[in-house]
Amino acid sequence: MASQEPKMTSQEPKTTSQEPKMISQESELASQEPTVTSQEPKMISQESELASQEPTVTSQEPKMISQGSKSASQEPNTPSQEPVTTTSSNPPSKYSNRVVLKSILEPSDRWKEFVGERVVVGGWVKSSKEVNKEPAVPEQTTEGPNVSPRHRDVRCVEIFQSRIPIFRSIAKIFGGGGSSHPVREKPEPAIPEPPRPSVAYLLVSDGSSVASLQVVVDSSIAPPSQVLPIGTCILVEGVLKEPSIQAKHSIELEVEQILHIGKVEQDRYPLSKKRLPLEALRDCSHFRPRTTTVASVTRISSALTFATQKFFHDKGFLYVQVPIITTTDGEGFSEKFQVTTVLGKDGKQNDTGGVSLEVVKAAVIQKSNLVEELKRSESNREALASAIQDLRKTNQLASQLEAKEKLKSGPSMKADKYSFYGDFFSQQTFLTVSGLLHLESYACALGNVFSFGPRFRADRKESAKRVSEMWMVEVQMAFSQLEDAMNCADEYFKFLCEWILKNCSEDMNFVSKRIDRSISYRLQSMISSSIEKISYMEALKKVAVKFEINQEWGIALTPEHLSYLAEEVYRKPVIIYNYPKELKPFYVRLNDDGKTAAAFDMVVPKAGTIITGSQNEERIDMLNKTIEELRLPREQYEWYLDLRRHGTVEHSGFSLGFDLMVLFTTGLPDVRDVIPFPRSRGKANN
């Protein structure tokens, strides 16, 4: 018998190499054939036990799994060729050893190229389920070809253990003799049942695509309780296989090794299998990228960013970074955020401690007298130095309080430099509402330029299409007029629509199913249709009939009016130009009629105004006149007027609301759902 055991051991690897197919088949048929399923896990567990006892077999198993995947291509079964097979057609990420799921799952039929390959993938669990394996029937071992299972040897210990309950029953009947005290039976220690073998099926996403990969983890590799919770991060290595029964997933990863598990505190994690409304996700903006909807929106936004850079680069524009902190009001009458360091960490004024100016002035007089006394005595130089330093700090505090009193009483736009003593900047500074003015200075030197960055408005009104911080694409072109800016805006807008349809097909399919069924058709119609151009007066006449308003010159067209023109009257993008000068910023060029400004708005269906543009005033006398009429602080715009004094030129440009463009391409109704971390009044939690 001993001489035959090595032969049995050498045959086991062949059985092991066939097991993966049996596992995948039985796991799919578990609900239909429980008896067959119950046999397979036992065979695996027995082989794993044998492997732990026989190191030679264990060391050969990984090689045999890789050989099995190579057998279809009839490659030599040599260990030296193993790495070539694992990385030949599906290379890992350049900056990580994992394979990006998009390279496997997109396009939808590409997975066939990777069946049988060993890969490392990582991601977050989006949904999971655990399938228990039924208790296996013990496999009968035979010691010879003619030996029946009924005639196997039985040890004496097994016979004795099986008769223990009978012996105890006899002891209960006859034990104790004539004793009047009952014999207390000692309770048997409870033997914990071993966990039942199971398989965890995980849907894992790494954010690279809409589709998720099904990952199969046996309980012998990792406890299901560690990998099943939603949101768990895993990094695993395994073999890509085609499920035996075709279902929703065409390919799955059978895990052989767990490389990392990022656990989740389930009672505090906000996401679950149930679909949460977008309004609820705004309160946990740091987790919502893990949802399919927000992930798709983010990928579309990224594609629009790349398309913007490509369009202007191909047209010869230069990218310029404009400042976020500025002393200039970019429009002359906008609501701005003031930048200051006067406030402390607790929101109170620095170093004041709630003390009034009168108290501080009295302290200054007292400390000055102390300094004079110490100077006359000349007895303690250290005390004199300390008193002088204390007096200096008290004087600084008094200066800060005086500055704040002047800011409260005097006009903010005419505050002198002394009013900002102790602040970081020596004059009033704001977060920029527009970068167009700064961009002009580069357009007047380099030709065509553009910028892309955040813009800020301290607007207290709640709106689904405007928040305090929004990103803008801004363009300025030298030697160009209003018509040139209109044509560039039209071409740029259509380029973005076409880019999304060509390069984000999977995400757009998801958006069409989940958010807006007509979004792809709408984008295609934007590309194929010619833009309609109408004057402000023409637009006013059309909306006046619909909304029963007076055709009074200077009435502002509301978002409702503009949507009516784009969605019902023309049913395509509309450009409205020659607005009343009172409705546009001070820097817009005044037309020859003296009452209209060379400005335009582009309005698109379902999104409203998405682009605003103008030809800017190049005549210094006209610009000076406008600044005086609006009573704007001239000192803020001296640098801007210098561009007209020295080498002025005709120029025009426009701004595209980037977040509104993302809103338009995804069909979502609220801009807060396309901005990663939206900022609005009273809401800036992270």
XYZ file of C-alpha atoms in Angstrom:
686
model
C 0.000 0.000 0.000
C 2.761 2.468 0.910
C 4.337 2.014 -2.481
C 1.110 3.013 -4.202
C 0.536 6.287 -2.333
C 3.066 8.339 -4.278
C 1.374 7.338 -7.495
C -1.959 8.570 -6.146
C -0.381 11.857 -5.133
C 1.135 12.441 -8.548
C -2.262 11.914 -10.162
C -4.033 14.507 -8.035
C -2.845 17.571 -9.949
C -4.754 16.410 -13.001
C -7.922 16.444 -10.941
C -7.015 19.870 -9.611
C -6.530 21.325 -13.091
C -10.067 20.270 -13.980
C -11.665 21.717 -10.871
C -12.105 25.385 -11.973
C -14.541 24.403 -14.728
C -16.487 22.219 -12.307
C -16.653 25.030 -9.758
C -18.001 27.611 -12.170
C -20.587 25.185 -13.514
C -21.809 24.007 -10.148
C -22.028 27.530 -8.712
C -24.349 28.494 -11.540
C -26.456 25.352 -11.183
C -26.571 25.445 -7.393
C -30.228 26.410 -7.323
C -31.189 23.609 -9.721
C -28.993 20.673 -8.622
C -28.073 20.995 -4.949
C -26.945 17.398 -4.694
C -24.314 17.804 -7.379
C -23.173 21.116 -5.933
C -22.745 19.595 -2.516
C -20.147 17.175 -3.776
C -17.790 19.651 -5.351
C -16.771 21.844 -2.363
C -15.861 18.743 -0.396
C -13.545 17.590 -3.128
C -11.855 20.979 -3.120
C -11.474 21.040 0.638
C -10.008 17.549 0.654
C -7.529 18.408 -2.040
C -6.532 21.594 -0.226
C -5.895 19.492 2.886
C -3.761 17.094 0.892
C -1.926 20.029 -0.603
C -1.065 21.336 2.847
C 0.351 17.931 3.741
C 2.269 17.431 0.511
C 4.335 20.512 -0.386
C 5.369 19.058 -3.721
C 1.797 19.102 -4.992
C 1.145 22.632 -3.656
C 4.152 24.056 -5.430
C 2.958 22.622 -8.734
C -0.662 23.840 -8.611
C -0.134 27.489 -9.739
C 1.849 26.267 -12.714
C -0.865 23.812 -13.694
C -3.567 26.516 -13.571
C -1.562 28.691 -15.924
C -0.862 25.695 -18.143
C -4.544 24.991 -18.356
C -5.163 28.496 -19.662
C -2.443 27.990 -22.248
C -3.630 24.634 -23.485
C -6.116 26.228 -25.868
C -3.283 27.887 -27.768
C -1.110 24.740 -27.505
C 1.843 26.551 -26.023
C 4.587 24.594 -24.244
C 3.796 23.956 -20.577
C 6.954 25.480 -19.212
C 7.094 27.735 -16.154
C 9.388 30.208 -17.913
C 6.602 31.194 -20.364
C 4.039 31.932 -17.635
C 4.588 35.741 -17.393
C 4.278 36.118 -21.157
C 0.789 34.671 -21.084
C -0.445 36.830 -18.204
C 0.509 40.178 -19.765
C 0.487 39.615 -23.506
C -2.865 41.100 -24.595
C -4.020 42.895 -21.450
C -1.146 44.929 -19.977
C -1.504 46.444 -16.509
C -1.787 50.153 -15.799
C 1.436 52.062 -16.358
C 1.566 53.310 -12.776
C 0.130 50.233 -11.065
C 0.236 46.470 -11.432
C -3.550 46.274 -11.786
C -5.506 46.055 -15.026
C -8.053 48.817 -15.640
C -11.503 47.271 -16.027
C -12.353 49.423 -19.027
C -9.668 47.598 -21.038
C -11.558 44.351 -20.406
C -15.192 45.441 -20.516
C -15.250 48.076 -23.276
C -16.268 47.612 -25.982
C -18.842 45.083 -24.839
C -17.426 42.179 -26.900
C -13.759 42.718 -26.089
C -13.805 40.380 -23.079
C -13.409 37.353 -25.380
C -9.751 38.259 -25.920
C -8.923 37.843 -22.243
C -10.592 34.558 -21.275
C -8.095 32.381 -19.439
C -5.659 35.163 -18.557
C -4.385 35.815 -15.060
C -4.808 39.476 -14.049
C -4.758 41.776 -11.042
C -7.789 44.044 -10.691
C -8.863 46.495 -8.028
C -11.996 48.448 -7.252
C -14.917 48.984 -4.914
C -17.762 46.575 -4.273
C -21.042 47.947 -5.659
C -23.233 44.940 -4.895
C -22.672 41.464 -3.536
C -24.297 38.183 -2.650
C -23.217 35.020 -0.894
C -24.154 31.532 -2.097
C -23.782 28.748 0.443
C -22.460 25.362 -0.496
C -24.483 22.396 0.738
C -22.724 19.903 3.075
C -20.750 17.516 0.955
C -21.181 13.750 0.985
C -17.909 12.212 2.263
C -15.919 10.769 -0.573
C -15.350 7.019 -0.143
C -11.687 6.080 -0.448
C -10.712 2.666 -1.674
C -7.475 0.842 -1.205
C -7.799 -1.514 -4.127
C -9.852 -2.064 -7.219
C -11.901 -4.926 -5.730
C -12.532 -3.479 -2.287
C -16.127 -2.375 -1.580
C -16.788 0.755 0.529
C -18.765 -1.397 2.965
C -15.648 -3.425 3.876
C -13.365 -0.555 4.851
C -11.486 -0.902 8.149
C -13.123 0.550 11.282
C -10.910 1.605 14.166
C -11.685 0.678 17.774
C -11.718 4.343 18.788
C -14.505 5.066 16.285
C -16.563 2.161 17.649
C -16.067 3.346 21.230
C -17.024 6.932 20.426
C -20.191 5.812 18.664
C -21.249 3.822 21.793
C -20.652 6.602 24.367
C -24.329 7.739 24.444
C -25.423 4.155 25.229
C -22.970 3.893 28.127
C -24.246 7.156 29.554
C -27.851 6.012 29.407
C -26.957 2.809 31.323
C -25.113 4.890 33.931
C -28.193 7.035 34.467
C -30.382 3.988 35.092
C -28.105 2.003 37.395
C -25.848 4.690 38.770
C -26.284 6.261 42.159
C -27.306 3.060 44.093
C -29.366 4.015 47.122
C -28.182 7.566 47.220
C -30.975 10.073 47.786
C -29.154 12.797 45.929
C -29.483 12.875 42.177
C -26.316 12.788 40.205
C -25.780 16.071 38.376
C -24.614 15.466 34.860
C -21.808 17.705 33.692
C -22.800 19.594 30.543
C -20.758 18.790 27.518
C -18.771 21.721 26.152
C -20.443 23.114 23.042
C -18.368 22.548 19.976
C -18.739 25.515 17.570
C -19.792 24.473 14.146
C -17.304 25.372 11.450
C -18.542 28.031 8.999
C -20.289 26.563 6.035
C -18.323 26.873 2.793
C -19.691 29.520 0.461
C -18.898 31.649 -2.555
C -19.107 35.455 -2.640
C -20.163 37.067 -5.912
C -19.058 40.703 -6.067
C -19.757 43.400 -8.636
C -16.611 45.512 -8.618
C -16.082 48.883 -10.295
C -12.876 50.899 -10.525
C -14.518 53.979 -12.044
C -13.052 53.523 -15.515
C -16.296 52.400 -17.178
C -20.032 52.018 -16.712
C -19.818 48.223 -16.626
C -18.680 46.305 -13.556
C -16.732 43.055 -13.337
C -18.139 40.071 -11.475
C -15.532 38.780 -9.041
C -15.936 35.331 -7.498
C -14.282 34.771 -4.106
C -14.405 31.381 -2.400
C -14.707 31.374 1.382
C -11.484 29.369 1.603
C -9.633 32.402 0.178
C -11.221 35.185 2.245
C -14.027 35.296 4.830
C -17.204 36.527 3.105
C -17.837 39.023 5.908
C -14.732 40.958 4.825
C -15.522 41.301 1.112
C -19.335 41.414 0.978
C -20.066 44.901 2.452
C -20.901 47.574 -0.123
C -18.015 50.020 -0.551
C -15.262 47.558 0.350
C -12.085 48.127 -1.654
C -10.364 45.005 -2.923
C -7.249 44.229 -4.916
C -7.276 40.650 -6.149
C -5.453 38.325 -8.494
C -7.187 35.620 -10.443
C -8.126 34.116 -13.791
C -10.696 35.599 -16.160
C -13.256 32.992 -17.154
C -16.439 32.795 -19.113
C -19.412 31.759 -16.935
C -20.839 28.376 -17.824
C -24.348 29.852 -18.046
C -24.596 33.132 -19.936
C -26.347 35.747 -17.852
C -25.949 39.483 -17.349
C -22.179 39.217 -17.077
C -20.208 37.760 -19.962
C -16.979 37.302 -18.025
C -15.976 36.899 -14.420
C -12.786 36.781 -12.397
C -12.183 33.705 -10.293
C -10.008 34.936 -7.437
C -6.949 32.978 -6.424
C -5.299 35.517 -4.140
C -6.417 38.553 -2.118
C -3.836 41.338 -2.193
C -5.725 44.044 -0.298
C -9.037 44.579 1.507
C -10.173 48.067 2.505
C -12.906 47.463 5.067
C -16.052 49.555 5.539
C -17.839 50.714 8.663
C -21.242 49.543 7.510
C -23.256 51.520 10.068
C -21.698 54.810 8.864
C -21.334 54.197 5.120
C -24.093 56.125 3.290
C -24.306 54.108 0.048
C -26.224 50.873 -0.350
C -27.697 48.605 -3.005
C -30.751 50.850 -3.229
C -30.536 53.765 -5.608
C -30.358 57.024 -3.665
C -31.834 60.262 -5.090
C -29.311 62.810 -6.278
C -30.560 65.305 -3.709
C -29.560 62.952 -0.899
C -26.116 62.373 -2.414
C -25.282 66.082 -2.190
C -24.826 65.691 1.556
C -22.053 63.116 0.994
C -20.303 64.585 -2.033
C -17.068 62.779 -1.121
C -18.735 59.385 -1.671
C -21.079 60.045 -4.575
C -18.392 59.470 -7.273
C -18.780 55.774 -6.387
C -22.319 55.804 -7.801
C -22.765 54.910 -11.467
C -24.571 58.145 -12.331
C -22.041 60.546 -10.827
C -19.150 58.484 -12.203
C -20.592 58.753 -15.724
C -21.131 62.500 -15.316
C -17.521 62.873 -14.172
C -16.167 60.979 -17.183
C -18.278 63.127 -19.518
C -17.015 66.265 -17.776
C -13.435 65.063 -18.188
C -14.038 64.451 -21.896
C -15.425 67.984 -22.305
C -12.323 69.391 -20.616
C -10.063 67.524 -23.016
C -12.205 68.537 -25.997
C -11.936 72.200 -24.961
C -8.163 72.052 -24.853
C -8.046 70.222 -28.188
C -10.380 72.620 -29.996
C -8.513 75.778 -29.043
C -5.096 74.179 -29.449
C -5.975 73.089 -32.986
C -7.242 76.619 -33.746
C -3.979 78.207 -32.618
C -5.166 79.668 -29.300
C -2.818 79.964 -26.327
C -3.892 78.927 -22.835
C -3.491 81.644 -20.176
C -4.049 81.349 -16.427
C -5.818 84.388 -15.021
C -5.805 85.310 -11.310
C -8.476 84.170 -8.882
C -7.726 87.000 -6.415
C -8.187 90.412 -8.001
C -8.768 94.071 -7.140
C -11.017 94.570 -10.169
C -14.732 93.945 -10.482
C -14.880 92.119 -13.806
C -18.373 93.385 -14.632
C -18.691 96.558 -12.587
C -21.841 95.691 -10.676
C -21.544 92.048 -9.604
C -21.842 90.494 -6.148
C -18.320 89.632 -5.044
C -16.561 87.700 -2.292
C -14.070 89.903 -0.449
C -10.715 88.386 0.449
C -9.377 89.254 3.913
C -7.244 87.814 6.693
C -8.684 90.112 9.369
C -11.030 87.443 10.679
C -9.568 84.857 13.055
C -10.118 81.125 13.274
C -13.250 81.585 15.367
C -14.765 84.037 12.894
C -14.052 87.040 15.116
C -11.691 89.885 14.412
C -8.074 88.999 14.972
C -6.518 89.924 18.308
C -9.409 92.143 19.378
C -10.888 89.734 21.897
C -14.187 91.634 21.701
C -12.536 94.778 23.231
C -13.853 98.180 22.177
C -11.689 100.819 20.569
C -12.011 103.151 23.592
C -10.661 100.500 25.959
C -7.687 99.838 23.691
C -6.889 103.545 23.394
C -6.913 103.873 27.177
C -4.554 100.899 27.399
C -2.220 102.590 24.924
C -1.997 105.697 27.122
C -1.357 103.606 30.221
C 1.357 101.513 28.585
C 3.000 104.643 27.133
C 3.268 106.146 30.614
C 4.823 102.900 31.871
C 7.435 102.985 29.132
C 8.346 106.591 29.963
C 8.787 105.743 33.638
C 11.045 102.797 32.840
C 13.111 104.975 30.520
C 13.667 107.553 33.269
C 14.603 104.974 35.878
C 16.999 102.998 33.636
C 16.991 100.306 36.305
C 15.594 97.314 34.414
C 16.359 97.067 30.715
C 14.516 93.762 30.329
C 11.331 95.263 31.776
C 11.668 98.252 29.440
C 12.049 96.028 26.360
C 9.015 93.990 27.375
C 6.926 97.136 27.943
C 7.908 98.560 24.558
C 6.923 95.325 22.805
C 3.626 95.279 24.684
C 2.935 98.865 23.670
C 3.685 98.074 20.038
C 1.134 95.213 20.001
C -1.480 97.415 21.646
C -0.939 100.121 19.024
C -1.387 97.534 16.254
C -4.633 96.379 17.825
C -5.864 99.954 18.019
C -5.007 100.512 14.348
C -6.983 97.412 13.326
C -10.009 98.560 15.297
C -9.832 102.039 13.767
C -9.645 100.523 10.284
C -12.744 98.434 10.907
C -14.646 101.411 12.251
C -13.834 103.350 9.089
C -14.916 100.437 6.888
C -18.250 100.321 8.667
C -18.903 104.072 8.424
C -17.376 104.963 5.060
C -18.073 103.689 1.481
C -16.351 100.373 0.848
C -15.309 101.202 -2.699
C -13.353 104.306 -1.587
C -11.518 102.888 1.388
C -7.983 104.191 1.613
C -4.894 102.116 2.154
C -4.796 102.920 5.857
C -8.164 101.161 6.247
C -6.465 97.858 5.459
C -3.672 98.128 7.989
C -3.042 94.628 9.336
C -4.767 92.875 6.419
C -2.854 90.666 3.985
C -3.361 92.982 1.001
C -3.060 96.763 1.175
C -6.331 97.305 -0.698
C -9.657 95.619 -1.247
C -9.376 92.286 -3.030
C -12.037 89.890 -4.271
C -12.509 86.451 -5.737
C -12.835 87.000 -9.466
C -16.240 86.937 -11.134
C -14.707 86.931 -14.616
C -11.251 86.568 -16.123
C -12.086 88.335 -19.395
C -10.483 91.659 -18.443
C -7.149 90.077 -17.533
C -7.376 87.852 -20.607
C -7.658 90.967 -22.808
C -4.155 92.053 -21.842
C -2.749 88.829 -23.300
C -4.989 88.950 -26.367
C -3.617 92.424 -27.100
C -0.125 90.927 -27.196
C -0.486 87.312 -28.331
C -3.585 87.312 -30.530
C -6.041 84.547 -29.651
C -6.063 83.255 -26.066
C -8.354 81.316 -23.759
C -8.609 80.470 -20.076
C -10.387 77.831 -18.013
C -10.996 78.115 -14.292
C -13.365 78.810 -11.386
C -15.349 82.033 -11.075
C -17.183 83.217 -7.967
C -20.401 85.128 -7.320
C -21.844 85.980 -3.916
C -25.384 85.611 -5.226
C -27.842 84.779 -2.450
C -30.569 83.608 -4.814
C -31.137 79.867 -5.057
C -31.133 78.516 -8.602
C -30.870 75.114 -10.272
C -28.409 76.564 -12.798
C -26.206 78.787 -10.694
C -24.135 78.332 -7.556
C -21.442 80.447 -5.922
C -18.498 78.721 -7.614
C -18.677 77.712 -11.274
C -16.063 76.970 -13.915
C -15.914 79.057 -17.065
C -14.173 78.784 -20.429
C -13.225 82.304 -21.496
C -11.960 83.389 -24.910
C -10.478 86.621 -26.240
C -9.481 87.278 -29.863
C -7.570 90.283 -31.133
C -8.462 91.887 -34.500
C -11.975 90.404 -34.359
C -15.498 91.763 -34.179
C -18.837 90.585 -32.787
C -19.632 88.344 -35.746
C -16.289 86.566 -35.367
C -17.013 85.799 -31.714
C -20.456 84.426 -32.633
C -19.005 82.101 -35.265
C -16.269 80.839 -32.943
C -18.785 80.183 -30.144
C -21.072 78.285 -32.526
C -18.251 76.118 -33.856
C -16.882 75.417 -30.365
C -20.292 74.395 -29.032
C -20.921 71.967 -31.891
C -17.438 70.503 -31.505
C -18.150 69.661 -27.858
C -21.448 67.952 -28.751
C -19.803 65.884 -31.468
C -16.864 64.942 -29.254
C -19.116 63.551 -26.538
C -21.136 61.422 -28.960
C -17.990 59.946 -30.514
C -15.866 59.390 -27.414
C -18.337 58.721 -24.586
C -20.706 56.236 -26.200
C -20.980 53.882 -23.201
C -21.612 56.715 -20.762
C -24.126 58.333 -23.094
C -25.967 55.022 -23.421
C -26.219 54.872 -19.642
C -27.354 58.503 -19.434
C -30.002 57.833 -22.079
C -31.382 54.899 -20.113
C -31.159 56.387 -16.631
C -31.644 60.166 -17.027
C -32.871 61.420 -20.412
C -33.870 59.125 -23.266
C -33.648 61.888 -25.862
C -30.245 63.284 -24.915
C -28.279 61.659 -27.754
C -30.836 62.794 -30.317
C -30.702 66.323 -28.884
C -26.920 66.473 -29.152
C -27.055 65.201 -32.722
C -29.630 67.841 -33.634
C -27.367 70.555 -32.193
C -24.611 69.422 -34.564
C -26.733 69.215 -37.691
C -28.833 72.354 -37.247
C -27.759 75.855 -38.215
C -27.883 78.429 -35.463
C -30.578 81.114 -35.525
C -29.465 84.728 -35.001
C -32.010 87.346 -33.948
C -31.742 90.813 -32.435
C -32.950 91.734 -28.991
C -35.951 93.599 -30.441
C -37.012 90.574 -32.512
C -36.796 88.342 -29.464
C -38.780 90.832 -27.370
C -41.592 90.936 -29.941
C -41.946 87.147 -29.967
C -42.014 86.701 -26.188
C -44.307 89.700 -25.713
C -47.095 87.936 -27.592
C -46.655 84.676 -25.700
C -46.267 86.104 -22.195
C -48.452 89.194 -22.675
C -45.844 91.775 -21.698
C -45.243 95.284 -23.001
C -42.651 95.664 -25.718
C -40.796 98.219 -23.666
C -37.166 98.872 -24.556
C -34.745 97.727 -21.859
C -36.845 94.906 -20.405
C -34.592 92.008 -19.435
C -35.417 88.681 -21.062
C -35.971 86.093 -18.336
C -34.744 82.476 -18.507
C -38.336 81.480 -19.204
C -38.462 83.811 -22.203
C -35.199 82.478 -23.584
C -36.219 78.833 -23.145
C -39.444 79.545 -25.016
C -37.496 80.889 -27.990
C -35.056 77.968 -28.144
C -37.444 75.105 -27.374
C -40.758 76.138 -28.904
C -40.214 78.864 -31.482
C -36.978 77.787 -33.183
C -36.268 74.372 -31.605
C -32.534 74.814 -32.019
C -29.733 77.039 -30.676
C -30.511 80.741 -30.842
C -28.126 83.713 -30.651
C -29.658 86.975 -29.437
C -27.508 90.053 -30.085
C -27.545 93.877 -29.810
C -28.841 94.089 -26.264
C -29.603 97.428 -24.579
C -26.352 98.793 -23.199
C -27.852 98.947 -19.683
C -28.168 95.145 -19.604
C -24.512 94.405 -20.386
C -21.166 95.027 -18.606
C -19.394 98.379 -18.881
C -16.611 97.114 -21.177
C -18.947 96.076 -24.056
C -18.594 98.187 -27.192
C -21.345 100.721 -27.783
C -22.944 100.428 -31.222
C -23.312 103.393 -33.555
C -26.980 103.835 -32.587
C -25.850 104.867 -29.101
C -28.309 102.632 -27.254
C -27.359 99.028 -28.050
C -24.246 97.113 -27.068
C -22.331 94.686 -29.282
C -23.114 91.671 -27.127
C -24.806 88.308 -27.625
C -26.209 85.325 -25.717
C -26.393 81.774 -27.055
C -29.464 79.914 -25.823
C -29.887 76.149 -26.306
C -32.916 73.923 -25.610
C -33.171 72.422 -22.108
C -30.159 74.417 -20.880
C -30.917 78.094 -21.432
C -28.101 80.599 -21.847
C -24.873 78.648 -22.108
C -22.566 81.223 -23.810
C -22.341 84.996 -23.452
C -20.052 87.129 -25.568
C -19.313 90.615 -26.833
C -17.059 92.880 -28.792
C -15.169 94.960 -26.253
C -14.777 98.731 -26.303
C -11.407 99.682 -27.772
C -12.019 103.485 -27.703
C -10.647 104.997 -24.484
C -12.926 108.035 -24.568
C -16.068 105.877 -24.792
C -14.797 103.593 -22.031
C -13.999 106.555 -19.766
C -17.477 107.935 -20.343
C -19.131 104.641 -19.387
C -17.068 104.331 -16.196
C -18.079 107.837 -15.169
C -21.762 107.252 -15.941
C -21.830 104.081 -13.831
C -19.750 105.751 -11.070
C -17.292 102.905 -10.978
C -14.074 103.342 -8.936
C -11.690 104.532 -11.606
C -8.569 103.488 -9.694
C -9.573 99.838 -10.098
C -9.508 100.097 -13.895
C -6.447 102.213 -14.583
C -4.483 99.179 -15.731
C -7.386 98.214 -17.999
C -7.499 101.704 -19.509
C -3.773 101.460 -20.234
C -4.564 98.815 -22.861
C -6.525 101.518 -24.742
C -3.865 104.181 -24.246
C -1.060 102.070 -25.670
C -1.707 100.085 -28.838
C -5.462 99.580 -28.725
C -7.092 97.149 -31.131
C -10.533 95.750 -31.904
C -11.129 92.532 -30.020
C -13.993 90.281 -28.991
C -14.598 87.171 -26.938
C -17.054 85.024 -25.045
C -17.545 82.863 -21.963
C -18.999 79.366 -21.833
C -20.450 78.065 -18.590
C -18.610 74.766 -18.409
C -20.810 73.292 -15.678
C -23.892 74.250 -17.686
C -22.413 72.454 -20.690
C -22.012 69.295 -18.604
C -25.590 69.765 -17.448
C -26.757 69.994 -21.059
C -24.866 66.899 -22.259
C -26.106 64.719 -19.384
C -29.720 65.902 -19.207
C -29.617 66.481 -15.458
C -31.818 69.296 -14.120
C -29.615 70.732 -11.337
C -26.071 72.035 -11.716
C -25.222 70.909 -8.168
C -25.293 67.322 -9.441
C -22.546 67.862 -12.045
C -20.164 69.943 -9.906
C -17.915 67.680 -7.798
C -18.132 69.834 -4.659
C -20.892 72.429 -5.145
C -20.765 75.669 -3.176
C -23.962 77.571 -2.503
C -25.242 79.891 0.193
C -24.802 78.265 3.597
C -23.349 75.045 2.144
C -19.612 74.466 2.074
C -19.126 71.377 4.201
C -15.883 70.007 2.763
